[in-house]
Amino acid sequence: MSNEDLASDELRTQRDLRAYQIIGQSLLQRIRSGEFHATGKLPTERELAEVYSVGRAVIRDALVMLEVKGLVQSRQGSGIYITKAAYAEGWPDRKEEFADRPLSEAPAPKWLDILHAQQCLESHIARQAALAGADEGGALEELVERLRQAPSPTELNRLNGLWHATLAQAARNSELMWLSQQMWERRAQAATAQTLGDYPNLAATRQLCALDHRRTLEAIRKGDADRAYFAMWHHFENLKALYKPEKAPISV
């Protein structure tokens, strides 16, 4: 039976799972079978969408799921590369470590982990806001202008957090609002709990935030969910590029 047939069978027989979860599990199994060992990376989104007979948005979610777990790594302009962790059976398996642990005893936040988790959450919030037909556009636009003129890193941080809180409100989902708030609090902890490195240039940072947030807002106003998702995803990619991995920057 071909890989295409196997993929189709999985989608038909596991209706209890979301399509992107099924595809993510299928890709992981194919990785561990050695199917992509020769190239070290996955096929393109378009090719995977054709193999699994789904839209590219579903493939995108599956790849994000694998990337969050550290199983693949996206390299802009190059492709989706498989990490060594993807070949380790049972990785990651840390359920016992967190099973009965209250939120008050959560482990100390790590800057890059928090930033990537935010990237996943906020991208979906942007998509949901576009689908919800949000009417917070005026407030978001005003905050973009204030971000562009923020006089200090502290004020930039405050306005940026307020912009994302308003965006979460536009998604019309109280749980997403709560999760976004918790994530921003963890991000502030991560930025102050470690030794601070050199801050990026304030002018460059506020320009980045203003331009990226305006792109996201334009997509939301047009009801373009995929475009809103990608605008937010690339905002975090741009933000991460401002910092050296070993540094803990100010929370902007």
PDB file of C-alpha atoms in Angstrom:
ATOM      1  CA  MET A   1       0.000   0.000   0.000  1.00  0.00           C
ATOM      2  CA  SER A   2       1.370   3.466  -0.914  1.00  0.00           C
ATOM      3  CA  ASN A   3       2.017   6.267   1.562  1.00  0.00           C
ATOM      4  CA  GLU A   4      -0.913   8.153   0.033  1.00  0.00           C
ATOM      5  CA  ASP A   5      -3.274   5.231   0.742  1.00  0.00           C
ATOM      6  CA  LEU A   6      -2.002   4.863   4.295  1.00  0.00           C
ATOM      7  CA  ALA A   7      -2.514   8.556   4.909  1.00  0.00           C
ATOM      8  CA  SER A   8      -6.077   8.437   3.573  1.00  0.00           C
ATOM      9  CA  ASP A   9      -6.897   5.383   5.722  1.00  0.00           C
ATOM     10  CA  GLU A  10      -5.718   7.175   8.856  1.00  0.00           C
ATOM     11  CA  LEU A  11      -7.925  10.164   8.146  1.00  0.00           C
ATOM     12  CA  ARG A  12     -10.953   7.908   7.610  1.00  0.00           C
ATOM     13  CA  THR A  13     -10.534   5.661  10.675  1.00  0.00           C
ATOM     14  CA  GLN A  14      -9.551   8.186  13.369  1.00  0.00           C
ATOM     15  CA  ARG A  15     -12.441  10.630  13.311  1.00  0.00           C
ATOM     16  CA  ASP A  16     -12.069  11.253  17.058  1.00  0.00           C
ATOM     17  CA  LEU A  17      -8.870  13.232  16.447  1.00  0.00           C
ATOM     18  CA  ARG A  18      -8.433  16.560  14.701  1.00  0.00           C
ATOM     19  CA  ALA A  19      -7.075  16.215  11.169  1.00  0.00           C
ATOM     20  CA  TYR A  20      -3.888  18.109  11.954  1.00  0.00           C
ATOM     21  CA  GLN A  21      -3.208  15.809  14.944  1.00  0.00           C
ATOM     22  CA  ILE A  22      -3.615  12.728  12.786  1.00  0.00           C
ATOM     23  CA  ILE A  23      -1.334  14.140  10.126  1.00  0.00           C
ATOM     24  CA  GLY A  24       1.230  15.183  12.717  1.00  0.00           C
ATOM     25  CA  GLN A  25       1.297  11.653  14.160  1.00  0.00           C
ATOM     26  CA  SER A  26       1.527  10.181  10.676  1.00  0.00           C
ATOM     27  CA  LEU A  27       4.466  12.407   9.781  1.00  0.00           C
ATOM     28  CA  LEU A  28       6.252  11.469  12.996  1.00  0.00           C
ATOM     29  CA  GLN A  29       5.790   7.767  12.220  1.00  0.00           C
ATOM     30  CA  ARG A  30       7.108   8.293   8.706  1.00  0.00           C
ATOM     31  CA  ILE A  31      10.102  10.222  10.084  1.00  0.00           C
ATOM     32  CA  ARG A  32      10.958   7.397  12.488  1.00  0.00           C
ATOM     33  CA  SER A  33      10.595   4.839   9.722  1.00  0.00           C
ATOM     34  CA  GLY A  34      13.457   6.588   7.921  1.00  0.00           C
ATOM     35  CA  GLU A  35      11.398   7.757   4.963  1.00  0.00           C
ATOM     36  CA  PHE A  36      12.911  11.264   4.947  1.00  0.00           C
ATOM     37  CA  HIS A  37      16.375  10.308   6.118  1.00  0.00           C
ATOM     38  CA  ALA A  38      18.007  11.005   2.741  1.00  0.00           C
ATOM     39  CA  THR A  39      17.075  14.702   2.688  1.00  0.00           C
ATOM     40  CA  GLY A  40      16.723  15.360   6.405  1.00  0.00           C
ATOM     41  CA  LYS A  41      13.624  17.449   5.820  1.00  0.00           C
ATOM     42  CA  LEU A  42       9.922  17.111   5.077  1.00  0.00           C
ATOM     43  CA  PRO A  43       8.239  17.699   1.710  1.00  0.00           C
ATOM     44  CA  THR A  44       6.753  21.134   1.069  1.00  0.00           C
ATOM     45  CA  GLU A  45       3.354  22.176   2.451  1.00  0.00           C
ATOM     46  CA  ARG A  46       1.871  21.885  -1.037  1.00  0.00           C
ATOM     47  CA  GLU A  47       3.192  18.355  -1.507  1.00  0.00           C
ATOM     48  CA  LEU A  48       1.963  17.240   1.917  1.00  0.00           C
ATOM     49  CA  ALA A  49      -1.462  18.775   1.293  1.00  0.00           C
ATOM     50  CA  GLU A  50      -1.742  16.732  -1.907  1.00  0.00           C
ATOM     51  CA  VAL A  51      -0.623  13.510  -0.196  1.00  0.00           C
ATOM     52  CA  TYR A  52      -3.115  13.877   2.686  1.00  0.00           C
ATOM     53  CA  SER A  53      -5.894  15.424   0.582  1.00  0.00           C
ATOM     54  CA  VAL A  54      -6.372  18.373   2.940  1.00  0.00           C
ATOM     55  CA  GLY A  55      -5.924  22.130   2.761  1.00  0.00           C
ATOM     56  CA  ARG A  56      -2.563  23.703   3.405  1.00  0.00           C
ATOM     57  CA  ALA A  57      -3.895  25.303   6.603  1.00  0.00           C
ATOM     58  CA  VAL A  58      -4.310  21.822   8.119  1.00  0.00           C
ATOM     59  CA  ILE A  59      -0.757  20.885   7.106  1.00  0.00           C
ATOM     60  CA  ARG A  60       0.451  24.154   8.608  1.00  0.00           C
ATOM     61  CA  ASP A  61      -1.167  23.311  11.956  1.00  0.00           C
ATOM     62  CA  ALA A  62       0.370  19.833  11.910  1.00  0.00           C
ATOM     63  CA  LEU A  63       3.819  21.284  11.267  1.00  0.00           C
ATOM     64  CA  VAL A  64       3.354  23.860  14.027  1.00  0.00           C
ATOM     65  CA  MET A  65       2.417  21.042  16.419  1.00  0.00           C
ATOM     66  CA  LEU A  66       5.617  19.172  15.533  1.00  0.00           C
ATOM     67  CA  GLU A  67       7.708  22.335  15.767  1.00  0.00           C
ATOM     68  CA  VAL A  68       6.337  23.189  19.217  1.00  0.00           C
ATOM     69  CA  LYS A  69       7.480  19.747  20.381  1.00  0.00           C
ATOM     70  CA  GLY A  70      10.935  20.320  18.936  1.00  0.00           C
ATOM     71  CA  LEU A  71      10.558  17.587  16.317  1.00  0.00           C
ATOM     72  CA  VAL A  72      10.999  19.775  13.259  1.00  0.00           C
ATOM     73  CA  GLN A  73      12.534  23.187  12.618  1.00  0.00           C
ATOM     74  CA  SER A  74      11.370  25.703  10.037  1.00  0.00           C
ATOM     75  CA  ARG A  75      14.085  27.532   8.108  1.00  0.00           C
ATOM     76  CA  GLN A  76      12.764  30.408   6.064  1.00  0.00           C
ATOM     77  CA  GLY A  77      13.358  29.913   2.379  1.00  0.00           C
ATOM     78  CA  SER A  78      14.873  26.472   2.924  1.00  0.00           C
ATOM     79  CA  GLY A  79      12.173  24.137   4.242  1.00  0.00           C
ATOM     80  CA  ILE A  80      11.070  22.120   7.280  1.00  0.00           C
ATOM     81  CA  TYR A  81      14.016  20.208   8.754  1.00  0.00           C
ATOM     82  CA  ILE A  82      13.782  17.172  11.043  1.00  0.00           C
ATOM     83  CA  THR A  83      15.530  17.426  14.423  1.00  0.00           C
ATOM     84  CA  LYS A  84      17.400  14.641  16.218  1.00  0.00           C
ATOM     85  CA  ALA A  85      14.660  14.565  18.863  1.00  0.00           C
ATOM     86  CA  ALA A  86      12.160  13.318  16.268  1.00  0.00           C
ATOM     87  CA  TYR A  87      14.013  10.007  16.034  1.00  0.00           C
ATOM     88  CA  ALA A  88      13.911   9.351  19.806  1.00  0.00           C
ATOM     89  CA  GLU A  89      11.112   6.915  20.675  1.00  0.00           C
ATOM     90  CA  GLY A  90       8.649   8.272  23.207  1.00  0.00           C
ATOM     91  CA  TRP A  91       9.945  11.854  23.059  1.00  0.00           C
ATOM     92  CA  PRO A  92       8.711  14.009  24.614  1.00  0.00           C
ATOM     93  CA  ASP A  93       7.176  12.086  27.514  1.00  0.00           C
ATOM     94  CA  ARG A  94       7.112  14.231  30.638  1.00  0.00           C
ATOM     95  CA  LYS A  95       3.488  13.749  31.694  1.00  0.00           C
ATOM     96  CA  GLU A  96       4.361  12.523  35.169  1.00  0.00           C
ATOM     97  CA  GLU A  97       6.453  15.626  35.817  1.00  0.00           C
ATOM     98  CA  PHE A  98       3.447  17.949  35.391  1.00  0.00           C
ATOM     99  CA  ALA A  99       0.450  15.632  35.984  1.00  0.00           C
ATOM    100  CA  ASP A 100      -0.539  16.811  39.484  1.00  0.00           C
ATOM    101  CA  ARG A 101       1.343  20.092  39.559  1.00  0.00           C
ATOM    102  CA  PRO A 102      -0.753  23.237  40.227  1.00  0.00           C
ATOM    103  CA  LEU A 103      -0.174  26.346  38.132  1.00  0.00           C
ATOM    104  CA  SER A 104       1.284  28.095  41.159  1.00  0.00           C
ATOM    105  CA  GLU A 105       4.154  25.580  41.083  1.00  0.00           C
ATOM    106  CA  ALA A 106       4.899  25.867  37.378  1.00  0.00           C
ATOM    107  CA  PRO A 107       8.607  25.702  36.521  1.00  0.00           C
ATOM    108  CA  ALA A 108      10.560  28.924  36.081  1.00  0.00           C
ATOM    109  CA  PRO A 109       9.795  30.312  32.622  1.00  0.00           C
ATOM    110  CA  LYS A 110      12.455  30.297  29.916  1.00  0.00           C
ATOM    111  CA  TRP A 111      12.505  33.246  27.561  1.00  0.00           C
ATOM    112  CA  LEU A 112      12.698  31.444  24.230  1.00  0.00           C
ATOM    113  CA  ASP A 113      10.220  28.738  25.309  1.00  0.00           C
ATOM    114  CA  ILE A 114       7.704  31.396  26.332  1.00  0.00           C
ATOM    115  CA  LEU A 115       8.248  33.388  23.156  1.00  0.00           C
ATOM    116  CA  HIS A 116       7.634  30.342  20.962  1.00  0.00           C
ATOM    117  CA  ALA A 117       4.570  29.308  22.978  1.00  0.00           C
ATOM    118  CA  GLN A 118       3.238  32.846  22.576  1.00  0.00           C
ATOM    119  CA  GLN A 119       3.907  32.636  18.866  1.00  0.00           C
ATOM    120  CA  CYS A 120       1.648  29.592  18.577  1.00  0.00           C
ATOM    121  CA  LEU A 121      -1.110  30.994  20.799  1.00  0.00           C
ATOM    122  CA  GLU A 122      -1.177  34.558  19.471  1.00  0.00           C
ATOM    123  CA  SER A 123      -1.159  33.368  15.847  1.00  0.00           C
ATOM    124  CA  HIS A 124      -4.311  31.343  16.489  1.00  0.00           C
ATOM    125  CA  ILE A 125      -5.862  34.285  18.360  1.00  0.00           C
ATOM    126  CA  ALA A 126      -5.237  36.494  15.309  1.00  0.00           C
ATOM    127  CA  ARG A 127      -6.884  33.891  13.080  1.00  0.00           C
ATOM    128  CA  GLN A 128      -9.889  33.653  15.402  1.00  0.00           C
ATOM    129  CA  ALA A 129     -10.221  37.446  15.532  1.00  0.00           C
ATOM    130  CA  ALA A 130     -10.409  37.529  11.727  1.00  0.00           C
ATOM    131  CA  LEU A 131     -13.069  34.807  11.713  1.00  0.00           C
ATOM    132  CA  ALA A 132     -15.046  36.538  14.479  1.00  0.00           C
ATOM    133  CA  GLY A 133     -15.419  39.738  12.479  1.00  0.00           C
ATOM    134  CA  ALA A 134     -13.886  41.807  15.269  1.00  0.00           C
ATOM    135  CA  ASP A 135     -14.966  45.433  15.775  1.00  0.00           C
ATOM    136  CA  GLU A 136     -11.941  46.417  17.870  1.00  0.00           C
ATOM    137  CA  GLY A 137     -10.121  47.674  14.792  1.00  0.00           C
ATOM    138  CA  GLY A 138     -10.229  51.301  15.905  1.00  0.00           C
ATOM    139  CA  ALA A 139      -8.716  50.561  19.299  1.00  0.00           C
ATOM    140  CA  LEU A 140      -6.041  48.328  17.752  1.00  0.00           C
ATOM    141  CA  GLU A 141      -5.152  50.994  15.184  1.00  0.00           C
ATOM    142  CA  GLU A 142      -4.779  53.643  17.888  1.00  0.00           C
ATOM    143  CA  LEU A 143      -2.482  51.363  19.878  1.00  0.00           C
ATOM    144  CA  VAL A 144      -0.332  50.750  16.787  1.00  0.00           C
ATOM    145  CA  GLU A 145       0.233  54.503  16.484  1.00  0.00           C
ATOM    146  CA  ARG A 146       1.077  54.797  20.164  1.00  0.00           C
ATOM    147  CA  LEU A 147       3.464  51.841  19.863  1.00  0.00           C
ATOM    148  CA  ARG A 148       5.259  53.572  17.014  1.00  0.00           C
ATOM    149  CA  GLN A 149       5.978  56.556  19.258  1.00  0.00           C
ATOM    150  CA  ALA A 150       6.668  54.762  22.559  1.00  0.00           C
ATOM    151  CA  PRO A 151       9.298  56.818  24.444  1.00  0.00           C
ATOM    152  CA  SER A 152      10.804  53.945  26.466  1.00  0.00           C
ATOM    153  CA  PRO A 153      11.083  50.131  26.573  1.00  0.00           C
ATOM    154  CA  THR A 154       8.761  50.080  29.594  1.00  0.00           C
ATOM    155  CA  GLU A 155       6.043  52.015  27.765  1.00  0.00           C
ATOM    156  CA  LEU A 156       6.548  49.908  24.642  1.00  0.00           C
ATOM    157  CA  ASN A 157       6.074  46.773  26.724  1.00  0.00           C
ATOM    158  CA  ARG A 158       2.892  48.147  28.308  1.00  0.00           C
ATOM    159  CA  LEU A 159       1.371  49.186  24.986  1.00  0.00           C
ATOM    160  CA  ASN A 160       2.340  45.934  23.309  1.00  0.00           C
ATOM    161  CA  GLY A 161       0.678  43.929  26.071  1.00  0.00           C
ATOM    162  CA  LEU A 162      -2.433  46.108  25.782  1.00  0.00           C
ATOM    163  CA  TRP A 163      -2.509  45.575  21.994  1.00  0.00           C
ATOM    164  CA  HIS A 164      -2.419  41.808  22.410  1.00  0.00           C
ATOM    165  CA  ALA A 165      -5.051  41.936  25.175  1.00  0.00           C
ATOM    166  CA  THR A 166      -7.348  43.890  22.851  1.00  0.00           C
ATOM    167  CA  LEU A 167      -6.674  41.385  20.085  1.00  0.00           C
ATOM    168  CA  ALA A 168      -7.565  38.504  22.423  1.00  0.00           C
ATOM    169  CA  GLN A 169     -10.817  40.295  23.249  1.00  0.00           C
ATOM    170  CA  ALA A 170     -11.535  40.553  19.527  1.00  0.00           C
ATOM    171  CA  ALA A 171     -11.307  36.755  19.254  1.00  0.00           C
ATOM    172  CA  ARG A 172     -14.543  36.531  21.260  1.00  0.00           C
ATOM    173  CA  ASN A 173     -13.311  33.639  23.418  1.00  0.00           C
ATOM    174  CA  SER A 174     -12.865  34.133  27.155  1.00  0.00           C
ATOM    175  CA  GLU A 175     -10.466  31.186  27.493  1.00  0.00           C
ATOM    176  CA  LEU A 176      -8.164  32.586  24.823  1.00  0.00           C
ATOM    177  CA  MET A 177      -8.208  35.921  26.646  1.00  0.00           C
ATOM    178  CA  TRP A 178      -7.225  34.215  29.891  1.00  0.00           C
ATOM    179  CA  LEU A 179      -4.494  32.127  28.273  1.00  0.00           C
ATOM    180  CA  SER A 180      -3.053  35.177  26.533  1.00  0.00           C
ATOM    181  CA  GLN A 181      -2.933  37.094  29.816  1.00  0.00           C
ATOM    182  CA  GLN A 182      -1.208  34.223  31.610  1.00  0.00           C
ATOM    183  CA  MET A 183       1.326  33.886  28.815  1.00  0.00           C
ATOM    184  CA  TRP A 184       2.199  37.586  28.959  1.00  0.00           C
ATOM    185  CA  GLU A 185       2.701  37.351  32.722  1.00  0.00           C
ATOM    186  CA  ARG A 186       5.022  34.367  32.227  1.00  0.00           C
ATOM    187  CA  ARG A 187       6.897  36.286  29.554  1.00  0.00           C
ATOM    188  CA  ALA A 188       7.486  39.189  31.940  1.00  0.00           C
ATOM    189  CA  GLN A 189       8.805  36.729  34.530  1.00  0.00           C
ATOM    190  CA  ALA A 190      11.102  35.121  31.972  1.00  0.00           C
ATOM    191  CA  ALA A 191      12.547  38.479  30.960  1.00  0.00           C
ATOM    192  CA  THR A 192      13.335  39.527  34.541  1.00  0.00           C
ATOM    193  CA  ALA A 193      14.312  36.183  36.098  1.00  0.00           C
ATOM    194  CA  GLN A 194      17.462  35.858  33.987  1.00  0.00           C
ATOM    195  CA  THR A 195      20.493  38.079  33.563  1.00  0.00           C
ATOM    196  CA  LEU A 196      19.542  40.769  31.107  1.00  0.00           C
ATOM    197  CA  GLY A 197      21.677  41.110  28.027  1.00  0.00           C
ATOM    198  CA  ASP A 198      21.926  44.050  25.655  1.00  0.00           C
ATOM    199  CA  TYR A 199      18.532  45.473  24.804  1.00  0.00           C
ATOM    200  CA  PRO A 200      17.757  45.825  21.117  1.00  0.00           C
ATOM    201  CA  ASN A 201      17.489  49.302  19.708  1.00  0.00           C
ATOM    202  CA  LEU A 202      14.242  50.895  20.919  1.00  0.00           C
ATOM    203  CA  ALA A 203      13.504  52.613  17.607  1.00  0.00           C
ATOM    204  CA  ALA A 204      13.985  49.373  15.674  1.00  0.00           C
ATOM    205  CA  THR A 205      11.838  47.401  18.109  1.00  0.00           C
ATOM    206  CA  ARG A 206       8.912  49.797  18.145  1.00  0.00           C
ATOM    207  CA  GLN A 207       9.011  50.083  14.342  1.00  0.00           C
ATOM    208  CA  LEU A 208       8.976  46.294  14.058  1.00  0.00           C
ATOM    209  CA  CYS A 209       6.012  45.984  16.423  1.00  0.00           C
ATOM    210  CA  ALA A 210       4.065  48.778  14.740  1.00  0.00           C
ATOM    211  CA  LEU A 211       4.578  47.459  11.195  1.00  0.00           C
ATOM    212  CA  ASP A 212       3.896  43.823  12.082  1.00  0.00           C
ATOM    213  CA  HIS A 213       0.798  44.658  14.119  1.00  0.00           C
ATOM    214  CA  ARG A 214      -0.560  46.809  11.288  1.00  0.00           C
ATOM    215  CA  ARG A 215      -0.178  43.882   8.869  1.00  0.00           C
ATOM    216  CA  THR A 216      -2.055  41.647  11.278  1.00  0.00           C
ATOM    217  CA  LEU A 217      -4.777  44.253  11.733  1.00  0.00           C
ATOM    218  CA  GLU A 218      -5.230  44.670   7.967  1.00  0.00           C
ATOM    219  CA  ALA A 219      -5.745  40.923   7.593  1.00  0.00           C
ATOM    220  CA  ILE A 220      -8.252  40.870  10.465  1.00  0.00           C
ATOM    221  CA  ARG A 221     -10.243  43.729   8.964  1.00  0.00           C
ATOM    222  CA  LYS A 222     -10.456  41.823   5.663  1.00  0.00           C
ATOM    223  CA  GLY A 223     -11.555  38.650   7.444  1.00  0.00           C
ATOM    224  CA  ASP A 224      -8.506  36.838   6.041  1.00  0.00           C
ATOM    225  CA  ALA A 225      -7.839  34.267   8.784  1.00  0.00           C
ATOM    226  CA  ASP A 226      -4.815  32.608   7.161  1.00  0.00           C
ATOM    227  CA  ARG A 227      -3.161  35.924   6.420  1.00  0.00           C
ATOM    228  CA  ALA A 228      -3.757  37.101  10.001  1.00  0.00           C
ATOM    229  CA  TYR A 229      -2.247  33.877  11.323  1.00  0.00           C
ATOM    230  CA  PHE A 230       0.890  34.230   9.213  1.00  0.00           C
ATOM    231  CA  ALA A 231       1.271  37.943   9.949  1.00  0.00           C
ATOM    232  CA  MET A 232       1.342  37.202  13.662  1.00  0.00           C
ATOM    233  CA  TRP A 233       3.608  34.170  13.228  1.00  0.00           C
ATOM    234  CA  HIS A 234       6.144  36.204  11.268  1.00  0.00           C
ATOM    235  CA  HIS A 235       5.945  39.011  13.848  1.00  0.00           C
ATOM    236  CA  PHE A 236       7.320  36.627  16.450  1.00  0.00           C
ATOM    237  CA  GLU A 237       9.933  35.362  14.014  1.00  0.00           C
ATOM    238  CA  ASN A 238      11.035  38.969  13.506  1.00  0.00           C
ATOM    239  CA  LEU A 239      11.011  39.591  17.253  1.00  0.00           C
ATOM    240  CA  LYS A 240      13.129  36.523  17.989  1.00  0.00           C
ATOM    241  CA  ALA A 241      15.648  37.670  15.395  1.00  0.00           C
ATOM    242  CA  LEU A 242      16.328  40.807  17.463  1.00  0.00           C
ATOM    243  CA  TYR A 243      17.791  38.825  20.321  1.00  0.00           C
ATOM    244  CA  LYS A 244      20.706  36.492  20.789  1.00  0.00           C
ATOM    245  CA  PRO A 245      19.471  33.081  22.059  1.00  0.00           C
ATOM    246  CA  GLU A 246      21.558  33.218  25.210  1.00  0.00           C
ATOM    247  CA  LYS A 247      20.255  36.633  26.240  1.00  0.00           C
ATOM    248  CA  ALA A 248      17.100  37.405  28.179  1.00  0.00           C
ATOM    249  CA  PRO A 249      15.780  40.663  26.693  1.00  0.00           C
ATOM    250  CA  ILE A 250      13.351  43.139  28.069  1.00  0.00           C
ATOM    251  CA  SER A 251       9.759  41.932  27.626  1.00  0.00           C
ATOM    252  CA  VAL A 252       8.496  43.796  24.575  1.00  0.00           C
TER     253      VAL A 252
END
